[in-house]
XYZ file of C-alpha atoms in Angstrom:
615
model
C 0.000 0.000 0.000
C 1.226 3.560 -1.085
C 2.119 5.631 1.922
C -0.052 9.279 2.383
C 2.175 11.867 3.031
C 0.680 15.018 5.390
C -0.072 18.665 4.719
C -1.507 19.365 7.846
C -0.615 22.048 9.998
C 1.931 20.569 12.788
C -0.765 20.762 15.446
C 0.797 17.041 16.737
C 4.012 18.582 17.725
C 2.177 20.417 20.346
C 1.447 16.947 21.422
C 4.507 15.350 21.423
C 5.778 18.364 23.052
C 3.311 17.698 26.025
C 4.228 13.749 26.013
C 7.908 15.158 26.611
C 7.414 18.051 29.349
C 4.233 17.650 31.269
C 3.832 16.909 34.811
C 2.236 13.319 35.513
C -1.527 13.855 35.953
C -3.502 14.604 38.113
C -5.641 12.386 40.351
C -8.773 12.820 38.513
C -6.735 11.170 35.173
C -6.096 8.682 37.296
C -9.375 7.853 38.312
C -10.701 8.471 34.603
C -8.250 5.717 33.531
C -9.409 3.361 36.349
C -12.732 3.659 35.923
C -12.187 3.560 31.850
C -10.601 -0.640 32.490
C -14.036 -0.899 35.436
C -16.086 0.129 32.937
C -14.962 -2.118 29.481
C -14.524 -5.261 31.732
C -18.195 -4.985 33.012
C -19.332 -4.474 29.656
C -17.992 -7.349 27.461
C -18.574 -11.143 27.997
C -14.992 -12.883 28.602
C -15.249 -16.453 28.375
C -11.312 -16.716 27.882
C -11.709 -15.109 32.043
C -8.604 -12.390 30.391
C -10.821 -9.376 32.146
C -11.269 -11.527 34.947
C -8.550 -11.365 35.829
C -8.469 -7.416 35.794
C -8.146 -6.197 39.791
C -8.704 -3.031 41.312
C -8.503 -2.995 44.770
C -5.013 -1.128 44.062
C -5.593 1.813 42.453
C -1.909 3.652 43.261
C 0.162 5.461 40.771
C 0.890 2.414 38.037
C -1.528 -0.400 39.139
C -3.321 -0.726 36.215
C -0.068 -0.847 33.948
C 0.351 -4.302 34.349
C -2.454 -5.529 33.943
C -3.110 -7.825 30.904
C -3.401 -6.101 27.601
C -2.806 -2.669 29.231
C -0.031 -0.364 28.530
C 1.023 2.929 30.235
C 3.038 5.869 29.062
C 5.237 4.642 31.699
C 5.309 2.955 35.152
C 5.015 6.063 37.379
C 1.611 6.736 36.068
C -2.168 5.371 35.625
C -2.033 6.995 31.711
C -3.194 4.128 29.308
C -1.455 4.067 26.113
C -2.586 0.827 24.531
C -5.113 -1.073 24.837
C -4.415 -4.596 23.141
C -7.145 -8.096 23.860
C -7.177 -9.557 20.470
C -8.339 -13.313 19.768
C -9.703 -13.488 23.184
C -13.778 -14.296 22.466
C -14.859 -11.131 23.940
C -18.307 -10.320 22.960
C -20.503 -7.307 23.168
C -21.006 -3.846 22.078
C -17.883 -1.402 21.662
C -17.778 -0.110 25.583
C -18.460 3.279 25.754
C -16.430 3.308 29.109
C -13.474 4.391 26.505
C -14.625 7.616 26.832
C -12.448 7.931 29.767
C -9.251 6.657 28.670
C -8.528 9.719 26.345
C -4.728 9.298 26.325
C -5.159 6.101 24.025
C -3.002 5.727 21.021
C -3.426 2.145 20.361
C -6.820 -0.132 20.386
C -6.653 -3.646 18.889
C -9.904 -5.639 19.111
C -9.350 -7.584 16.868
C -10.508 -11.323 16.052
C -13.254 -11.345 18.741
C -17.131 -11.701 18.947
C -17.731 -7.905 19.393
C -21.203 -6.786 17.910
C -23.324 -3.727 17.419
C -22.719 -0.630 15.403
C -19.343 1.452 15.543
C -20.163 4.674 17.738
C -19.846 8.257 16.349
C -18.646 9.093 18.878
C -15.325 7.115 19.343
C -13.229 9.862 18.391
C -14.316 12.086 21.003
C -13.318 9.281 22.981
C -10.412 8.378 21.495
C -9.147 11.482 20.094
C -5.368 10.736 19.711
C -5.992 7.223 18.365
C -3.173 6.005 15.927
C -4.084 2.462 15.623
C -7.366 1.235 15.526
C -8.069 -2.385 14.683
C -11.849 -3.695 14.774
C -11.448 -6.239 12.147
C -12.775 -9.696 12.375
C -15.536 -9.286 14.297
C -19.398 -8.780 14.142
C -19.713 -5.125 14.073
C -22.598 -3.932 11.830
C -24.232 -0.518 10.600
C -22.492 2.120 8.510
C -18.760 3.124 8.893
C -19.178 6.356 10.746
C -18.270 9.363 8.976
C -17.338 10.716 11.979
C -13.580 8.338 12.154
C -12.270 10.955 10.254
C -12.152 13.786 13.359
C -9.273 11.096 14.729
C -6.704 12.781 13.091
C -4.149 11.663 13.852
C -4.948 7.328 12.471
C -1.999 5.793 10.869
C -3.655 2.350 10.867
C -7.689 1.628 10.581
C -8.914 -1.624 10.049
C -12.058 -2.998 9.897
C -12.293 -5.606 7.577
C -14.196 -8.958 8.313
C -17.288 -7.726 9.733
C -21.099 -6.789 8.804
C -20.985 -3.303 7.965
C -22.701 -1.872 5.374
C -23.486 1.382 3.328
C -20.717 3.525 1.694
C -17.665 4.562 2.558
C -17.052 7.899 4.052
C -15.978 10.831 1.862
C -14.750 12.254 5.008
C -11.943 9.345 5.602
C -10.248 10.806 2.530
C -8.834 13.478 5.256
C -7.221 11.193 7.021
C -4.000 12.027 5.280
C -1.626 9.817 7.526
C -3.648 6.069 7.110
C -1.063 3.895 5.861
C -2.763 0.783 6.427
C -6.203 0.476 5.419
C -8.738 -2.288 5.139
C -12.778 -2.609 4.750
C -12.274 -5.649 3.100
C -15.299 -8.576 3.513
C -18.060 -6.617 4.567
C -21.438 -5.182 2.997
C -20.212 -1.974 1.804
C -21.635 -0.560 -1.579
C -21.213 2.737 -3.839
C -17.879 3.775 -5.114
C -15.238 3.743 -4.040
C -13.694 7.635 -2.164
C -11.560 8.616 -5.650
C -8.665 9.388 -2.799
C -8.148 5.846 -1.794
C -7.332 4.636 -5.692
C -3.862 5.420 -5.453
C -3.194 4.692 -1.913
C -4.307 0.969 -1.578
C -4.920 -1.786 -3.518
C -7.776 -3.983 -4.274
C -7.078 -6.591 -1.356
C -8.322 -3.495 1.172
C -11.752 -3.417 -0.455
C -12.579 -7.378 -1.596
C -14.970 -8.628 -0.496
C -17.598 -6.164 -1.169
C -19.527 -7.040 -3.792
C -21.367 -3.804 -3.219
C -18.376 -1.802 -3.859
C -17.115 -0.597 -7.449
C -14.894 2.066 -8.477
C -10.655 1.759 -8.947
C -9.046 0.145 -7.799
C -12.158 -2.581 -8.289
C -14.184 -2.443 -11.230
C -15.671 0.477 -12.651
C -19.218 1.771 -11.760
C -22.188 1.270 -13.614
C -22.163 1.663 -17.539
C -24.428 1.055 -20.472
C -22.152 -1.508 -22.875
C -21.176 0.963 -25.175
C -20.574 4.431 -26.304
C -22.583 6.634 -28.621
C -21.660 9.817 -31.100
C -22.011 11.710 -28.143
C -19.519 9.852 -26.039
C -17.146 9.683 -28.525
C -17.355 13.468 -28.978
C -16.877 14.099 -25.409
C -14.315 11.899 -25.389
C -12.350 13.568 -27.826
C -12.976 16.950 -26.958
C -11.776 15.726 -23.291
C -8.798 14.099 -24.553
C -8.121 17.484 -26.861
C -8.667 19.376 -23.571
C -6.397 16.547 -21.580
C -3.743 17.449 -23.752
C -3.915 21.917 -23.353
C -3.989 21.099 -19.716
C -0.896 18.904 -19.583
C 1.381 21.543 -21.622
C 0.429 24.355 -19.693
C 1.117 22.024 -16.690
C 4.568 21.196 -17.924
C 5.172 24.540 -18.535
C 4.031 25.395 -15.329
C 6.638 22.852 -13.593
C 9.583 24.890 -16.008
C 9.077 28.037 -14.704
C 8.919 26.711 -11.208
C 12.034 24.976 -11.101
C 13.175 27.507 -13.114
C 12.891 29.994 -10.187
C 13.744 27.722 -7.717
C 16.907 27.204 -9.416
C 17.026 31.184 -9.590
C 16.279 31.459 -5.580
C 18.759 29.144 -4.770
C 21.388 31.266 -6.465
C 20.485 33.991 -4.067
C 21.678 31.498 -1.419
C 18.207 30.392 -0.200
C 18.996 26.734 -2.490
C 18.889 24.699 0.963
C 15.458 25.678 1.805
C 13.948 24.204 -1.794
C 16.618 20.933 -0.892
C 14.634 20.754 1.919
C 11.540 21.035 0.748
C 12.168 18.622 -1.747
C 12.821 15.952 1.121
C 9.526 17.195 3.258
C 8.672 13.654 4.183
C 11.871 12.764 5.671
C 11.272 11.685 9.518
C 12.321 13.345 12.530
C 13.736 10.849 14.786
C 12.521 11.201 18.438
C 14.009 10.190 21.858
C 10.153 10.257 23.777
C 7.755 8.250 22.680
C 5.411 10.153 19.903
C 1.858 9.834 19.710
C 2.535 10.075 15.762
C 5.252 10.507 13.458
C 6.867 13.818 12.743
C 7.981 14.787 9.466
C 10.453 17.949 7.758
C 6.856 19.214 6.412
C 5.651 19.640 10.188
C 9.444 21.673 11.121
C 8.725 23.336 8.146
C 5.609 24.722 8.293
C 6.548 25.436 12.043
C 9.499 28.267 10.942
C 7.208 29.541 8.342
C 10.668 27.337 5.646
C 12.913 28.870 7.915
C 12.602 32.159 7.321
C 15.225 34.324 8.545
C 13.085 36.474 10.806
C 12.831 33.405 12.819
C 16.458 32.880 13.844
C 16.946 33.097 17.572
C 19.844 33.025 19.470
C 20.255 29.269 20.914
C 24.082 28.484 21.039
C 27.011 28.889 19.254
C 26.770 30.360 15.802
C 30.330 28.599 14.231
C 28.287 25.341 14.453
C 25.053 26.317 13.426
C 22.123 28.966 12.698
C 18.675 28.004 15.566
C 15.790 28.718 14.444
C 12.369 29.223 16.059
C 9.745 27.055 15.434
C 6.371 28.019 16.604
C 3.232 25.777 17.397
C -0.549 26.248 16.587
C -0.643 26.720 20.354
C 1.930 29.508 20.794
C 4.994 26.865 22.638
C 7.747 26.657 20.752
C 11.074 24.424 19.841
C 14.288 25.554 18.628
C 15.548 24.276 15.463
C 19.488 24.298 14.737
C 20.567 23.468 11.431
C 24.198 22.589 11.764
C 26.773 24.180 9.445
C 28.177 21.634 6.611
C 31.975 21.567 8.475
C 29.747 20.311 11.415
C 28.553 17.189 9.619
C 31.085 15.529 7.261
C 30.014 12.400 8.773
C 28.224 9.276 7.917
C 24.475 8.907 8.517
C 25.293 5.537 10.589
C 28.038 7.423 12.620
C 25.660 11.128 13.225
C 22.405 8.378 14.040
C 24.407 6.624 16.851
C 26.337 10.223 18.187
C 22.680 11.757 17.975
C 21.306 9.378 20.011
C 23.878 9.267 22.519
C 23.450 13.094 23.333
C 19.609 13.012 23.511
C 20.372 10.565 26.467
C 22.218 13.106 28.239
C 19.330 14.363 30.591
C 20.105 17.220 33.484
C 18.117 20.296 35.051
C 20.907 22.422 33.756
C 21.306 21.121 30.188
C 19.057 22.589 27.468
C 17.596 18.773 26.244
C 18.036 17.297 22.518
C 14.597 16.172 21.906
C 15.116 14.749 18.341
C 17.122 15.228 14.863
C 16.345 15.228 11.152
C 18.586 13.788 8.278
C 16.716 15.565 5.778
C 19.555 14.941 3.132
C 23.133 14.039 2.583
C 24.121 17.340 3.857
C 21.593 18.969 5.574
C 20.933 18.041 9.259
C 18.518 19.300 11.583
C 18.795 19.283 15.442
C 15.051 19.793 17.787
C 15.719 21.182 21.355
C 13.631 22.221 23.819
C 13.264 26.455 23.392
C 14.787 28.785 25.848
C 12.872 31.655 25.581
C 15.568 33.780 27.327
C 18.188 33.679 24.837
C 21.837 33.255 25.904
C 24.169 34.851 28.463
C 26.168 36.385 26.099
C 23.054 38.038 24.510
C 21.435 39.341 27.670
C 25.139 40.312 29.199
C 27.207 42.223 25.792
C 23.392 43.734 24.094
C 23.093 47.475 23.956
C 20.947 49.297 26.342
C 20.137 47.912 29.801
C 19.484 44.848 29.980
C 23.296 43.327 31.259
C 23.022 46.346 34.040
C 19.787 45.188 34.955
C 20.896 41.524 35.428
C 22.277 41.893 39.352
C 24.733 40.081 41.315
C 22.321 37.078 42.547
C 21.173 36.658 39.463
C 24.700 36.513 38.077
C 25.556 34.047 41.031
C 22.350 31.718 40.086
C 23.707 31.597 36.250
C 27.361 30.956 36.925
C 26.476 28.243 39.800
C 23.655 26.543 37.492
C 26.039 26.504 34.406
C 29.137 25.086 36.707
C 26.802 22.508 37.660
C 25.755 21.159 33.897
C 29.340 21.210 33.026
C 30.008 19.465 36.235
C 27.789 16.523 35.908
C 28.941 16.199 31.769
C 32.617 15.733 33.142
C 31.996 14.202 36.264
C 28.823 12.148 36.090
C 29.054 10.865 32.789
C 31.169 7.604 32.197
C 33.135 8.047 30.452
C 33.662 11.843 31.041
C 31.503 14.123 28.265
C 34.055 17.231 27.408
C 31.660 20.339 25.567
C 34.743 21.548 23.325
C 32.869 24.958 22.290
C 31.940 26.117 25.882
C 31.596 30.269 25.700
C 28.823 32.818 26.837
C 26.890 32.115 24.005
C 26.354 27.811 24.955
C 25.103 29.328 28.259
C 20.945 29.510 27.640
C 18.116 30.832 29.862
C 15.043 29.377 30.561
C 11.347 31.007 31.675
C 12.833 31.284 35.575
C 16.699 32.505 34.314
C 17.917 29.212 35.281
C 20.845 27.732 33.208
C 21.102 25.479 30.964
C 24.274 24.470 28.687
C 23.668 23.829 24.883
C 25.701 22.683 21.763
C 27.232 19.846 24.274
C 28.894 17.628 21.666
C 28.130 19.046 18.840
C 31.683 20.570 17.950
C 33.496 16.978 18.052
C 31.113 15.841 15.241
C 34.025 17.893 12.888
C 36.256 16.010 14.753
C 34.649 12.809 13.669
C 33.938 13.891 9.684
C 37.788 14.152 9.633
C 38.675 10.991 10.876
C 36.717 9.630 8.257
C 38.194 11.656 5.750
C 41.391 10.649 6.342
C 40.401 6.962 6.552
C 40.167 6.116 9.497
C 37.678 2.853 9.905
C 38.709 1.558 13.157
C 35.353 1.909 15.634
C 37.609 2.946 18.699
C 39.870 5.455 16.699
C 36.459 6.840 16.083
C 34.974 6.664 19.473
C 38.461 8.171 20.845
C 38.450 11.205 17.961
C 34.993 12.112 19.803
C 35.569 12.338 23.050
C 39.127 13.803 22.917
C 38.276 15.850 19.589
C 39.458 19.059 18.345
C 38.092 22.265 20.234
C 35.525 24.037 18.323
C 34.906 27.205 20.554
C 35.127 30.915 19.496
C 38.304 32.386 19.552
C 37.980 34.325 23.152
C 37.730 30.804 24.908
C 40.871 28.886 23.620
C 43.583 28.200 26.272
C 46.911 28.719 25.422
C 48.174 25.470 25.036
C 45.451 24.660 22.597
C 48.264 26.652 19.887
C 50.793 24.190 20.254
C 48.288 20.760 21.029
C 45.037 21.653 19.736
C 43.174 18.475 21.367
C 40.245 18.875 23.474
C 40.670 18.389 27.307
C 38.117 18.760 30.411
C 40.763 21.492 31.545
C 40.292 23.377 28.365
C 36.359 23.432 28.966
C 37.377 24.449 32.630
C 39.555 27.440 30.883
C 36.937 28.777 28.770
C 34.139 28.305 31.794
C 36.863 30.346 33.464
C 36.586 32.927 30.816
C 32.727 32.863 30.661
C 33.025 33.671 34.980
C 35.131 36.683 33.863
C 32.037 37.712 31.325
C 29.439 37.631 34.330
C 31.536 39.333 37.038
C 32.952 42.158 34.318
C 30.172 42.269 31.855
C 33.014 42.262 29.348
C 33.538 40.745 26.081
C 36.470 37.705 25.646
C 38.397 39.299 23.612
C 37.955 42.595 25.449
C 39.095 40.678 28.731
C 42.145 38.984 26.904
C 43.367 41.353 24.180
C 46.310 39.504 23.918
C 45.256 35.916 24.692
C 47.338 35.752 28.208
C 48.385 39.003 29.048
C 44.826 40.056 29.262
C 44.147 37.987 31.803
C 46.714 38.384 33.795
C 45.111 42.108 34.388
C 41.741 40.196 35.026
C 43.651 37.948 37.302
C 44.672 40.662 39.544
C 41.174 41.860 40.259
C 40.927 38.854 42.742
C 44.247 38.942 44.477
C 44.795 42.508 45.316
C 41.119 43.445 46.204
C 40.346 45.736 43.220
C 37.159 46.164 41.824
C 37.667 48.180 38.917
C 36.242 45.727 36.367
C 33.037 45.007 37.663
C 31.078 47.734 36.893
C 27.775 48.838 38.208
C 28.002 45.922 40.232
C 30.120 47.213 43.063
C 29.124 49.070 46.281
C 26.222 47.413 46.467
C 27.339 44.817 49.434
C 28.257 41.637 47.183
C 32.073 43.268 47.247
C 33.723 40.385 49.133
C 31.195 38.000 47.054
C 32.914 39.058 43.659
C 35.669 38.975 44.865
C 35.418 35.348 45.665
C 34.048 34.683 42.742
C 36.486 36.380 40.504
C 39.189 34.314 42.849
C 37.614 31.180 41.158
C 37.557 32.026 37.688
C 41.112 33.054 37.909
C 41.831 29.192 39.314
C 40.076 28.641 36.023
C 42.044 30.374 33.599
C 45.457 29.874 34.944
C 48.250 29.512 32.082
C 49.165 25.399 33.027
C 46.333 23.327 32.676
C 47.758 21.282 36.026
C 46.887 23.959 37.938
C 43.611 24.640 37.221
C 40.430 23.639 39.019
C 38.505 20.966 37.739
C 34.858 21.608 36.976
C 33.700 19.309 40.654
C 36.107 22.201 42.512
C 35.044 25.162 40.252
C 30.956 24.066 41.282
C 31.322 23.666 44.897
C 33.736 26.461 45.419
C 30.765 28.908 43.613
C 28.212 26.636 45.950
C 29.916 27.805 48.912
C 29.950 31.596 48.102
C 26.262 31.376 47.892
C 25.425 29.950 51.034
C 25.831 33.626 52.296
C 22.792 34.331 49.686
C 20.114 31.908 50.187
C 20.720 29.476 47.018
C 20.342 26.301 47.389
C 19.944 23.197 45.858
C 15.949 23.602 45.381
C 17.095 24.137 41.441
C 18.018 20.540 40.740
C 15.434 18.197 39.426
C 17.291 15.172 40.895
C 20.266 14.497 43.441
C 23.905 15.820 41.997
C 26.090 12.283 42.373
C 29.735 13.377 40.791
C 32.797 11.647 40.683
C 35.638 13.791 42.261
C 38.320 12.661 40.387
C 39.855 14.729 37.473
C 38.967 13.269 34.226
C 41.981 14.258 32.803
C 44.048 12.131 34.846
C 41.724 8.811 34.369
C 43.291 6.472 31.903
C-alpha cells in the first residue's frame, strides 16, 4: 500500500511536546483511567476469564499498567497508552467506558465476537488514536463518517465484519492512514476517488457492493454513442492543453527555484524537496513527525525566525512556533559540522539526547533531511543566551544583578560538572563560551551545543580513513576544540586536542564575562596578558572591572568569585580547578545568599576525580 504523506498544519508537535514536558496527571486522570478498564470489563462477555482477571482494589500510581493487555506511558503513572485483547472471544457492544481513557493511542480488538454498530462518537473518545483495529468481528451498521475527526490514524482496520453502506468521503482526510482495510463486509457505492492510489484492491474485496478503482468500474451502459465519442475527444483534446500548460508550469517553477537558490536560499527548496523525511525522536510520539511539520513550524525557515540558541560557528537556531503559541528551537548545523556518515551522526545523535540534566538545554530529536543537511530539535529557551542578555546594547546586562549573576554561573558550573563528572566516560563540551550558556522562563541555566563541535572532529577521521570503531569513538571524546576564539587556552596553539581542563579554561573565561560584563576578547586582548590584568582583580582586592556591580554589598562575594575564575584560567592546565572544585567552590559563596539546591530536578552524584588524569 502507497504511503499518504501530510499537509496538515503541525498541530501534533504540540502533542509530542506535552508527552515530553508535562507533569504526571492529576488524580482525577487517574481515576478516569481506572474507571475507563471498570467500565470495558463490566461491559464485554470474557469467556477466555482475560478481564477476569483485571483487579482493582489497588488503584496507586501504576496499578493498572500491568495488567493484561494494558499499557502505560510509563510505570510512574495510571495513563493508558494501549489497549491490546485480540483473539480473546470477547463479545458485546464497543464499551463506551473508553470515553475515559482519552490518552489512548493504540486499540486492537481484533478477532473477537464484538457486535453492534461502531459509535460516532469514538473519536471524542479516542481522540489521539493512531491504531485502531476492529477487524474480524461482528460489528454492523455504517462506517461512521465521523472516524475521520481522529486525526491523527496511521492504521484503521475494519475488515471482516457486517458493515454496510458507503464509505465515508470524510476518511479521505485522514491524510496519515497507511494501512487500510474494509475488506469482507457489505459496503456498496464507489469507491472515495482518494483511496485509488493509496491501496490496492485486497483493502476493499470482499464487497460485492463496492465498485470504483481500484475494483471495477461503476455502472455503464455496454457501449458508447456519437455523443460519447465526442466528449471523449474533446476531453482528450482538452487533456492534452492542460498537460502543456502544466509542464510549462513545472519549467518556470524549477526555473525559479533554481534562480532562488542562487540567491543562497537553495537549501530551503533541498529541503523542501525531502519534506517527508522523519524526525527521529528520543520520547515516545503519539505520531510521526515529518520535515513538512518543522517546516511549516518556521514559516521554511525564514530568517526572521532565527533566535539566538548556542554557538553560531556550528550552526544557525531557528524558532519554530506551534498552533498553540509553545515553541522548539531548530538548529541546522553548518556543513563543516557534519562531514560524517548517517550511521556514525544516528548513533552520536542518540547518545546526546540521552544526556538528561536540570541544567542542560535537552536534545529532543534530529532530522537527516539529506546528505548534507541536518537538523537538530531542542527544547526552546525563551531567554536567549548569556552572552546576549550580558554584551546587548541598552540595559538589559546592568539590569541583570549580582544574585542573578551568582544563580547563572552556579547553574552553568553545575551542567558542566555533571557532563565531566557524572558521565562515564567523562563528556568534554569543546565549544563552551557565553553564548552555549541559555536561559530558561525562571533565568535558570542550561548548557547547549554539548557535543556538537566533536562531530568535525569525527567527519575528519573519516576523511582521512580512518575505519577503526575505537579510533572513532576516541576522535569524539578527545576531539578538536571548536569554541570561538575568546575561549581557547593557550596550550590549545601548540596541542590543539580537546581536554576537560580546556572546557574548565573557557568556563573560566565565561566567569570573567558575568563578574565584568566584558567581552572575551575585550578581557584577553592579547590571549594571556589580558588575563593576567583580570587575574589581579581577585588577588589585590580591586574592583575596577566590575562595573555597576560594586558598592552594592556583594564586594567580598565578587571577589570570591572572581578568585575562582582566575583558578580557572590559569596559564598550566595542572593547575587549574577541575569543573567538581570550580561548582562547589561557587556553591559555597552562595550559602551567604540563600541558594540552594531547590534548582536541581534530581540528586547531583559526581565523581571527584579529574577526568583528565583517568586512563
Amino acid at each position: 500500500m502507497a504511503r499518504r504523506g501530510s499537509t496538515l498544519l503541525p498541530f501534533h508537535l504540540y502533542l509530542l511536546l506535552l508527552t515530553i514536558l508535562t507533569p504526571n496527571p492529576s488524580s482525577s486522570a487517574v481515576e478516569d483511567d481506572v474507571k475507563c478498564l471498570q467500565g470495558f470489563q463490566k461491559s464485554l462477555s470474557d469467556p477466555q476469564g482475560t478481564l477476569s482477571s483485571w483487579t482493582f482494589a489497588n488503584t496507586s500510581v501504576g496499578s493498572i499498567c500491568s495488567l493484561s493487555g494494558v499499557s502505560c506511558w510509563n510505570d510512574r503513572e495510571n495513563r493508558v497508552l494501549r489497549l491490546q485483547l485480540p483473539s480473546m472471544s470477547l463479545s458485546g457492544p464497543i464499551p463506551s467506558s473508553l470515553q475515559f481513557c482519552p490518552s489512548m493511542t493504540h486499540l486492537d480488538l481484533s478477532n473477537n465476537r464484538l457486535s453492534g454498530p461502531i459509535s460516532s462518537s469514538i473519536c471524542d473518545w479516542l481522540p489521539y488514536l493512531v491504531t485502531l483495529d476492529l477487524s474480524n468481528n461482528q460489528l454492523s451498521g455504517p462506517i461512521p463518517p465521523d472516524l475521520s475527526n481522529c486525526r491523527y490514524l496511521n492504521t484503521l482496520l475494519l475488515g471482516e465484519n457486517s458493515l454496510s453502506g458507503a464509505i465515508p468521503s470524510s476518511l479521505s482526510g485522514l491524510d496519515r492512514l497507511t494501512s487500510f482495510s474494509v475488506a469482507s463486509n457489505r459496503l456498496s457505492g464507489p469507491i472515495p476517488s482518494s483511496f485509488a492510489s493509496d491501496f490496492s484492491s485486497s483493502s476493499f474485496d470482499g464487497n460485492s457492493g463496492l465498485c470504483g478503482r481500484p475494483l471495477g468500474k461503476c455502472g455503464g451502459n455496454g457501449g458508447l454513442g456519437r455523443t460519447g465519442l465526442i466528449i471523449i475527444l474533446a476531453a482528450g483534446v482538452f487533456g492534452a492543453a492542460a498537460s502543456l500548460l502544466f509542464a510549462f508550469g513545472l519549467w518556470w517553477w524549477f526555473f525559479r527555484s533554481r534562480k532562488k537558490g542562487g540567491n543562497g536560499e537553495g537549501w530551503v527548496e533541498r529541503l523542501r524537496s525531502h519534506r517527508y523525511a522523519q524526525v527521529s525522536l528520543f520520547q515516545k510520539p503519539i505520531v510521526k513527525v515529518r520535515l513538512a511539520d518543522l517546516l511549516a513550524a518556521t514559516n521554511d525557515f525564514d530568517a526572521g525566525n532565527v533566535v539566538d540558541c548556542g554557538g553560531s560557528v556550528l550552526g544557525v537556531c531557528y524558532k519554530a512556533v506551534l498552533p498553540d503559541g509553545s515553541a522548539l528551537a531548530v538548529k541546522r548545523l553548518r556543513s563543516s559540522s557534519i562531514g560524517v556518515s548517517e550511521k556514525l551522526f544516528r548513533a552520536e545523535m542518540v547518545r546526546l539526547g540521552q544526556l538528561r540534566h536540570p541544567n542542560l538545554v535537552p536534545l529532543l530529536g534530529f532530522c537527516i533531511a539529506a546528505e548534507d543537511e541536518r537538523l537538530l530539535v531542542y527544547k526552546h529557551m525563551p531567554n536567549s543566551s548569556l552572552a546576549s542578555i550580558i554584551h546587548r546594547s541598552g540595559r538589559a546586562g546592568a539590569a541583570l544583578d549580582w544574585p542573578g549573576r551568582l544563580r547563572i554561573g552556579i547553574g552553568a558550573a553545575r551542567g558542566l560538572a555533571w557532563l565531566h563528572h557524572g558521565c562515564q566516560p567523562p563528556f568534554l563540551h569543546q565549544s563552551m563560551s557565553s553564548s552555549a550558556v541559555l536561559l530558561d522562563e525562571d533565568y535558570e541555566a542550561r548548557i547547549t551545543d554539548f557535543g556538537i563541535a566533536r562531530l568535525s572532529r569525527w567527519g575528519a577521521a573519516e576523511s582521512n580513513g580512518v575505519g577503526d570503531a575505537g579510533a572513532v569513538s576516541n576522535a569524539l571524546i578527545d576531539g578538536d576544540f571548536g569554541g570561538d576564539l575568546g575561549y581557547v587556552p593557550p596550550e590549545y596553539a601548540s596541542n590543539p586536542v580537546s581536554t576537560a581542563k580546556g572546557d574548565v579554561y573557557a568556563f573560566g573565561v565565561v566567569l570573567l564575562e558575568l563578574a565584568t560584563g566584558q567581552k572575551p576578547l575585550e578581557v584577553t586582548g592579547n590571549a594571556d596578558e589580558g588575563l593576567r590584568g583580570i587575574w589581579l582583580i581577585g588577588s589585590t582586592g580591586s574592583l575596577g572591572a566590575v562595573g555597576v556591580l560594586r558598592g552594592k554589598g556583594y564586594d567580598d562575594q565578587i571577589l570570591q568569585f572572581l578568585e575562582v575564575a582566575r583558578g580557572c584560567v590559569a596559564s598550566m592546565p595542572r593547575e587549574r580547578h577541575s569543573m567538581y572544585q570550580v561548582y562547589t567552590s561557587l556553591k559555597s559563596i552562595s550559602d551567604g545568599h540563600g541558594l540552594s539546591d531547590q534548582y536541581d530536578e534530581f540528586p547531583l552524584k559526581f565523581g571527584k576525580n579529574d577526568p583528565d588524569l583517568q586512563e
